[in-house]
PDB file of C-alpha atoms in Angstrom:
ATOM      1  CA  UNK B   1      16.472  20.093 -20.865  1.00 39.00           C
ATOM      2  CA  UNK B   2      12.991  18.310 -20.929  1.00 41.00           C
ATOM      3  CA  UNK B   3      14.181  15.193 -21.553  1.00 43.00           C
ATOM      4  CA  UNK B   4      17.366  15.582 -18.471  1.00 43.00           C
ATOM      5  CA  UNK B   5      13.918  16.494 -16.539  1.00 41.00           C
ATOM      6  CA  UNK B   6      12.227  13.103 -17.740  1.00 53.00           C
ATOM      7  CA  UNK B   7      15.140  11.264 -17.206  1.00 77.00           C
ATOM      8  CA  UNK B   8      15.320  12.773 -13.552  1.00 78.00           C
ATOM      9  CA  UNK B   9      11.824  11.537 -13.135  1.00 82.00           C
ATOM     10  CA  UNK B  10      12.391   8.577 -14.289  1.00 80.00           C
ATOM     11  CA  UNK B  11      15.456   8.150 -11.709  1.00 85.00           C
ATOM     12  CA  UNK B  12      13.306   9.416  -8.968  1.00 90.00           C
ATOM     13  CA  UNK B  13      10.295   7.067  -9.840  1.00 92.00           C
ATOM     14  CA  UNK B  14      13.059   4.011  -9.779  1.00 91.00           C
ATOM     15  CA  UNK B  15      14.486   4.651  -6.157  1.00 92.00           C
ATOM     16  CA  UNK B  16      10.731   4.958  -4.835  1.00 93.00           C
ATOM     17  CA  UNK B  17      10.123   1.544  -6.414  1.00 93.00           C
ATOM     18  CA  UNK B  18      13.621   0.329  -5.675  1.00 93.00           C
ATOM     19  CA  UNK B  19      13.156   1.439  -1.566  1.00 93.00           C
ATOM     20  CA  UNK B  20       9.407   0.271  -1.874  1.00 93.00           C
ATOM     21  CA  UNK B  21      10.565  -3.541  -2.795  1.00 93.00           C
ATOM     22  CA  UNK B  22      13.852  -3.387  -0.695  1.00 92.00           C
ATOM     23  CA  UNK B  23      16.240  -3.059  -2.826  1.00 89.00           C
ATOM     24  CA  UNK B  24      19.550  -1.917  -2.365  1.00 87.00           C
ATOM     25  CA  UNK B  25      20.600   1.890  -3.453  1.00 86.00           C
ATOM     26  CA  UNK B  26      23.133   0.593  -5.916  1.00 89.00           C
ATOM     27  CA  UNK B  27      20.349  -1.374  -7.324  1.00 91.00           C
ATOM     28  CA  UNK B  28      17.900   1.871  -8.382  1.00 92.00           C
ATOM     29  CA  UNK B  29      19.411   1.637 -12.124  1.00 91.00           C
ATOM     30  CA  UNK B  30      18.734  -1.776 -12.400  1.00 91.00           C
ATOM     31  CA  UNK B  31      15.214  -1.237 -11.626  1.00 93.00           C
ATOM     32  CA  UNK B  32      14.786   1.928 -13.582  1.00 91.00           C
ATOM     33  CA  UNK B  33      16.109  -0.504 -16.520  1.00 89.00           C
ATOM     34  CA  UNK B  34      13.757  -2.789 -15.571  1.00 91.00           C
ATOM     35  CA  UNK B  35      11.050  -0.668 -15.521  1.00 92.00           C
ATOM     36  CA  UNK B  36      11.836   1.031 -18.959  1.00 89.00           C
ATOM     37  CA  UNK B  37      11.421  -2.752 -20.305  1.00 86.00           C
ATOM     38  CA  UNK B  38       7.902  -2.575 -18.876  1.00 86.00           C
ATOM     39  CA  UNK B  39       8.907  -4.927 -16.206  1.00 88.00           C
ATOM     40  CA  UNK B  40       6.399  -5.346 -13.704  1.00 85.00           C
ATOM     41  CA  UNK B  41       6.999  -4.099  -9.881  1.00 88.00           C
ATOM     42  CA  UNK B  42       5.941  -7.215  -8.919  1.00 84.00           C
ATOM     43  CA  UNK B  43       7.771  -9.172 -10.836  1.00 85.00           C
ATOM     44  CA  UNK B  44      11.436  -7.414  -9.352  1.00 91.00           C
ATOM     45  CA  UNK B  45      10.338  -7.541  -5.831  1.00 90.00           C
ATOM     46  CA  UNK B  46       9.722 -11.879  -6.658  1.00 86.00           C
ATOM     47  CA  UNK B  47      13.461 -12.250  -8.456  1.00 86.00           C
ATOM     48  CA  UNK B  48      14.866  -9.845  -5.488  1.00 90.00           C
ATOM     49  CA  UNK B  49      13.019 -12.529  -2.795  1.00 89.00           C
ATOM     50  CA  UNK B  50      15.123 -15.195  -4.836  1.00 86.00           C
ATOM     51  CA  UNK B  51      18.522 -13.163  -4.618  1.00 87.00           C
ATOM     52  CA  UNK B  52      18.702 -11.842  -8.543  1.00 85.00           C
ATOM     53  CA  UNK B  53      16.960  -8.352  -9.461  1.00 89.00           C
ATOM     54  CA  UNK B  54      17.610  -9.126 -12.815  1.00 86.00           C
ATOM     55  CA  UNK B  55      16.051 -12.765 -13.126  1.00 83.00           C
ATOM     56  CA  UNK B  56      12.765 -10.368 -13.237  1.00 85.00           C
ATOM     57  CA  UNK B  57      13.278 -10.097 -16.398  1.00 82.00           C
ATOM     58  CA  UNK B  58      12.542 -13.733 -16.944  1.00 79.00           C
ATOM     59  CA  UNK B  59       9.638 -13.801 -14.715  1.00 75.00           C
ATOM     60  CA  UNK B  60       7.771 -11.080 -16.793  1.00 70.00           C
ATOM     61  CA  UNK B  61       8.295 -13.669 -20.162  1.00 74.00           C
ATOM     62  CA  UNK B  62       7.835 -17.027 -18.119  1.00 71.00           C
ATOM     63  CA  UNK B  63       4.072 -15.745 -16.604  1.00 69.00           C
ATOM     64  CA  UNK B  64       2.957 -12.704 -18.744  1.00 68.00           C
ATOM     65  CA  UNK B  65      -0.812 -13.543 -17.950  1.00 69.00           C
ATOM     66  CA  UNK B  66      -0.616 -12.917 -14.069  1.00 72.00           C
ATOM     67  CA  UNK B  67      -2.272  -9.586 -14.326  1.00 71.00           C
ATOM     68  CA  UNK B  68      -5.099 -11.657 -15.916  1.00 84.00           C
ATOM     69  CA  UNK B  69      -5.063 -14.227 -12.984  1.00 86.00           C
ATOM     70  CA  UNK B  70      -8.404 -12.837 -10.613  1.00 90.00           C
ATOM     71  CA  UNK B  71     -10.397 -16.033  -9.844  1.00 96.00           C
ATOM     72  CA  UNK B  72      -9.261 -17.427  -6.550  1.00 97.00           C
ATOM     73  CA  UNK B  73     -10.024 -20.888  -5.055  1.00 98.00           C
ATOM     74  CA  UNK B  74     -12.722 -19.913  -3.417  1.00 98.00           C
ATOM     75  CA  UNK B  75     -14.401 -18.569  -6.057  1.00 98.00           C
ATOM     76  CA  UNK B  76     -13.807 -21.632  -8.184  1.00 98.00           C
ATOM     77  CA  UNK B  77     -15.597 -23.404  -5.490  1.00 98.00           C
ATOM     78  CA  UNK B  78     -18.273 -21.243  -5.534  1.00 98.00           C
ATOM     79  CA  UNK B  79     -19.239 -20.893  -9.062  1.00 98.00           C
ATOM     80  CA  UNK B  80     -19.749 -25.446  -8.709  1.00 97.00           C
ATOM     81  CA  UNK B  81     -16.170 -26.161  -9.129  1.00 96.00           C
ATOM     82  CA  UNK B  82     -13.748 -27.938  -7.811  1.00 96.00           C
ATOM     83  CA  UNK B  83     -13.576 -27.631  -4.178  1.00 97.00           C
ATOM     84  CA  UNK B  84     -11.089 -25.544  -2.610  1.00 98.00           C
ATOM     85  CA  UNK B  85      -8.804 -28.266  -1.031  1.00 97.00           C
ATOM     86  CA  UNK B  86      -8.677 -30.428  -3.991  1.00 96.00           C
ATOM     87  CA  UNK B  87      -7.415 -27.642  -6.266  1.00 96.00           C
ATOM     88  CA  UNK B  88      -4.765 -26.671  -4.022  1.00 96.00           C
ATOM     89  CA  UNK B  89      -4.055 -30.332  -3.988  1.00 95.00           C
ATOM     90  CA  UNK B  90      -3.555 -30.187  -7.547  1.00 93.00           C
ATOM     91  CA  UNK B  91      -1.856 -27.700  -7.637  1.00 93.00           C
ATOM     92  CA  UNK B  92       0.908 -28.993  -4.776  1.00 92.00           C
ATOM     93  CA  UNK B  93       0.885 -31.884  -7.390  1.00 91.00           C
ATOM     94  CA  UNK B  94       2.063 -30.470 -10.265  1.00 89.00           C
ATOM     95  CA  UNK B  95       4.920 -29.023  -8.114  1.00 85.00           C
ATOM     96  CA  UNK B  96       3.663 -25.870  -7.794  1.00 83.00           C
ATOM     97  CA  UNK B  97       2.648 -24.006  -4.283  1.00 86.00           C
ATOM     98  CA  UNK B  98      -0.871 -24.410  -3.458  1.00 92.00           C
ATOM     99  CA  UNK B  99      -2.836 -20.969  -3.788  1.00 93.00           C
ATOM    100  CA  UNK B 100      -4.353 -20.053  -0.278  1.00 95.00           C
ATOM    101  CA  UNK B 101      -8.424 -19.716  -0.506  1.00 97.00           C
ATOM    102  CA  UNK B 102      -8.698 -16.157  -0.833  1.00 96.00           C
ATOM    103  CA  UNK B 103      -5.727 -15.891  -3.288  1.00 92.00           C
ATOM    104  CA  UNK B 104      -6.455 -14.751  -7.071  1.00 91.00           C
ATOM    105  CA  UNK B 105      -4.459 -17.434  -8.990  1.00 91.00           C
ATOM    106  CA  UNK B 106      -6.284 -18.597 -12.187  1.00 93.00           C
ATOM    107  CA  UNK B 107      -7.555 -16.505 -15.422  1.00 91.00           C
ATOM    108  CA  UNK B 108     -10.606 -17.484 -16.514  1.00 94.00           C
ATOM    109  CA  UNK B 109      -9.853 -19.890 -18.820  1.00 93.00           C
ATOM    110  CA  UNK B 110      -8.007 -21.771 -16.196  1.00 92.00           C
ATOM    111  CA  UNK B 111     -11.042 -21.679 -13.984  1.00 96.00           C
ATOM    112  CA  UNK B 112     -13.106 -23.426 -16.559  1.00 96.00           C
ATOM    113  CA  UNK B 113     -10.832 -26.434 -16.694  1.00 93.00           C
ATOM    114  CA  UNK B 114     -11.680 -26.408 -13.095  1.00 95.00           C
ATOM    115  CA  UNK B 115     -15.527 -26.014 -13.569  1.00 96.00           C
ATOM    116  CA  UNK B 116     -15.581 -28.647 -16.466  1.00 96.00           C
ATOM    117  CA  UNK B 117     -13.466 -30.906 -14.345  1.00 94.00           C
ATOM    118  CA  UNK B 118     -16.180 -30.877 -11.819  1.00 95.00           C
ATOM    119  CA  UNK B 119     -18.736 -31.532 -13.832  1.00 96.00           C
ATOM    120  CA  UNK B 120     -17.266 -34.763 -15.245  1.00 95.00           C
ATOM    121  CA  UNK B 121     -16.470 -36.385 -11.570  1.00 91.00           C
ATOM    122  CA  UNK B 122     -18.599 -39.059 -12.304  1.00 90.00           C
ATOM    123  CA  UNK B 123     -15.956 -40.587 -15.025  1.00 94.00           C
ATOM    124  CA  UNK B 124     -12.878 -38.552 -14.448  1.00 91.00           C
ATOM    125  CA  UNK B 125     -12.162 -39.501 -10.185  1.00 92.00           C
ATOM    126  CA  UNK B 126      -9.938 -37.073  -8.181  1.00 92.00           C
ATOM    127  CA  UNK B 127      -7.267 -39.694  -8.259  1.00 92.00           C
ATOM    128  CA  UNK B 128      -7.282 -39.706 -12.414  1.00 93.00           C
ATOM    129  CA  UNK B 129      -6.733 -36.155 -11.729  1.00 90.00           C
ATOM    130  CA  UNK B 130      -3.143 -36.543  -9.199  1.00 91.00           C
ATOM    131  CA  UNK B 131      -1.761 -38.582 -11.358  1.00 93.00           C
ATOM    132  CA  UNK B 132      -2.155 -36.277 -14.811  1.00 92.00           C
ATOM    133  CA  UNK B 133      -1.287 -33.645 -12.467  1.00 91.00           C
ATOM    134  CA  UNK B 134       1.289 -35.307 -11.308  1.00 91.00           C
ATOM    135  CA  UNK B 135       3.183 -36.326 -14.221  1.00 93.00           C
ATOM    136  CA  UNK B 136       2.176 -33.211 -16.198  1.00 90.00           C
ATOM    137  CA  UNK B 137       3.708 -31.095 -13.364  1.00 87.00           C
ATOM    138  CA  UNK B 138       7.219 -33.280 -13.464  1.00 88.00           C
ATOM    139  CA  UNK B 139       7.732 -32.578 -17.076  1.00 89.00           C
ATOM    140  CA  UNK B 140       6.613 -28.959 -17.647  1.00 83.00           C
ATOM    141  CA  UNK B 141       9.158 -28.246 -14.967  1.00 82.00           C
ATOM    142  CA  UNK B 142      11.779 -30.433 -16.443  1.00 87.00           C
ATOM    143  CA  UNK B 143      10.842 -28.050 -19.833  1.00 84.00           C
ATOM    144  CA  UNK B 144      11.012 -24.950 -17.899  1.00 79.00           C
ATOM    145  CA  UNK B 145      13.979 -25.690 -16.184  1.00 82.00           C
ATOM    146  CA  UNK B 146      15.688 -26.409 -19.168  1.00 88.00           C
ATOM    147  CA  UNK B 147      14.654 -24.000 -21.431  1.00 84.00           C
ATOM    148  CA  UNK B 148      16.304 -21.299 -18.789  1.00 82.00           C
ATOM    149  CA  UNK B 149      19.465 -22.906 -17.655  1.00 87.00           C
ATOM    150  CA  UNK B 150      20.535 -23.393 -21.355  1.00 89.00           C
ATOM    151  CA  UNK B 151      19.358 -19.738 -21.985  1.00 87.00           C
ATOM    152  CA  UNK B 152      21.348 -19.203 -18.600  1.00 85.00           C
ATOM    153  CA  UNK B 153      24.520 -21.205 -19.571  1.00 92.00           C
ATOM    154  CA  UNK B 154      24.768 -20.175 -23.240  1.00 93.00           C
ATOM    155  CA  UNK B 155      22.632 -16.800 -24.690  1.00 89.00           C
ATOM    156  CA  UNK B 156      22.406 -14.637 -21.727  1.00 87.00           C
ATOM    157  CA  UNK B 157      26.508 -14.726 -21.351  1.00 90.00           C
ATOM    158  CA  UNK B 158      27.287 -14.344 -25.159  1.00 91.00           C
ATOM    159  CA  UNK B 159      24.677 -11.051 -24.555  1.00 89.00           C
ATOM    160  CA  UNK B 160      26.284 -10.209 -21.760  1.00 86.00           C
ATOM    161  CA  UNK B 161      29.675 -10.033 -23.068  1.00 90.00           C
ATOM    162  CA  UNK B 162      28.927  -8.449 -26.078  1.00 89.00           C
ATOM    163  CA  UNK B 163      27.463  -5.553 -24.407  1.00 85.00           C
ATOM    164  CA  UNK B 164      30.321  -5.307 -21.982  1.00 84.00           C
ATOM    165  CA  UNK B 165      28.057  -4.403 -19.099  1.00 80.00           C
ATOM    166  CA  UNK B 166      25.275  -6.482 -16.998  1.00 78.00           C
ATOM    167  CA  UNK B 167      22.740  -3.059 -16.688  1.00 82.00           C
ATOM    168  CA  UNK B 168      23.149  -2.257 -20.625  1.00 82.00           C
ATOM    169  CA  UNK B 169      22.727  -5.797 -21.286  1.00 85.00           C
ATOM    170  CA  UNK B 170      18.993  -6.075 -19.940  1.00 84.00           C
ATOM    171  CA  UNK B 171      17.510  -5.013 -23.166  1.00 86.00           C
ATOM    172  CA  UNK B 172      19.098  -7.550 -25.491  1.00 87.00           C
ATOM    173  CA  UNK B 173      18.717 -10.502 -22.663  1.00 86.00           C
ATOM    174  CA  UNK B 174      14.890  -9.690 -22.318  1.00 82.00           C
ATOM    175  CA  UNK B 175      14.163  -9.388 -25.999  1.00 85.00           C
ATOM    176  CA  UNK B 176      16.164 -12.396 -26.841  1.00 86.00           C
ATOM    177  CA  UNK B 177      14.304 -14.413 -23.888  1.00 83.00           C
ATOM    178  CA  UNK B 178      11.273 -13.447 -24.850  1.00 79.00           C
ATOM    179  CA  UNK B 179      11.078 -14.331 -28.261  1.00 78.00           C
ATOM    180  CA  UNK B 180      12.900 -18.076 -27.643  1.00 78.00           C
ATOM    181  CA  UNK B 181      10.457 -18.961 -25.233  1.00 69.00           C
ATOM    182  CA  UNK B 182       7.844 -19.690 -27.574  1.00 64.00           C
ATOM    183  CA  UNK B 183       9.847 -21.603 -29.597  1.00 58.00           C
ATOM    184  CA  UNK B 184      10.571 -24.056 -27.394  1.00 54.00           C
ATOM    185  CA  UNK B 185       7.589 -24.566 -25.609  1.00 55.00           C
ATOM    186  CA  UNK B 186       5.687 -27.661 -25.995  1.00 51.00           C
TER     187      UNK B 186
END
């Protein structure tokens, strides 16, 4: 009976979180799944923006250390970094979208690239910069984008078919994604 009561909890807590990103009431067990694989809320309302609740289970492998990104822009700019325009510059450069001022974007490891970065302007120019950003953007996404379509194209539907259903298949996709990941990346 406790666990029925748990599991009624559990239901309940997934259509608050389901309503609260917009979701749809047929998706509420998708998200409870979701949330049982300790996928953030976040992370489901960013796949639901691009049309697939359960892509979130990709985004929770693909950026695990957003929870750890604080420093903003601003504050890399303040602590005698790189100034706030340049690193959103950057980052348009590498193909991703610029973070706005105030937005916290960058662990602090990341931020120390930035800091260092600054410090050597004398012999590494803002135009040395573009161009590593540049071309290190261009591939990393090429890598990215490959390492999920062929997960995409070939393991998620093998997983998918062996389970015989999308919702119990969440599990075996996420665990599967997230422990190929690593063994692809560069």
């Amino acid at each position: 009976m406790a666990g029925a009561r748990t599991s009624a909890e559990g239901h309940a807590h997934a259509a608050e979180v389901a309503r609260e990103i917009g979701c749809a009431p047929d998706d509420v067990e998708t998200v409870a799944a979701l949330l049982e694989l300790g996928v953030p809320t976040r992370a489901m309302r960013r796949a639901l923006e691009r049309g697939r609740l359960e892509d979130a289970i990709f985004d929770a492998v693909l950026d695990p250390e957003r929870a750890q990104r604080t420093v903003t822009p601003a504050e890399i700019e303040a602590r005698g970094g790189l100034p706030v325009a340049e690193v959103q510059l950057l980052m348009q450069t590498a193909g991703l979208p610029p973070p706005a001022p105030d937005e916290p974007s960058f662990t602090e490891e990341e931020t120390e690239l930035f800091l260092e970065v600054a410090r050597l302007r004398e012999i590494w120019t803002p135009e040395l910069g573009l161009q590593v950003s540049r071309v290190a953007g261009r591939s990393l996404a090429r890598i990215a984008h490959t390492q999920v379509q062929l997960f995409r194209l070939y393991v998620e539907p093998r997983l998918r078919a062996e389970s015989g259903d999308t919702l119990a298949s969440l599990p075996e996709v996420h665990w599967a994604f997230e422990r190929l990941l690593p063994l692809a990346t560069p």
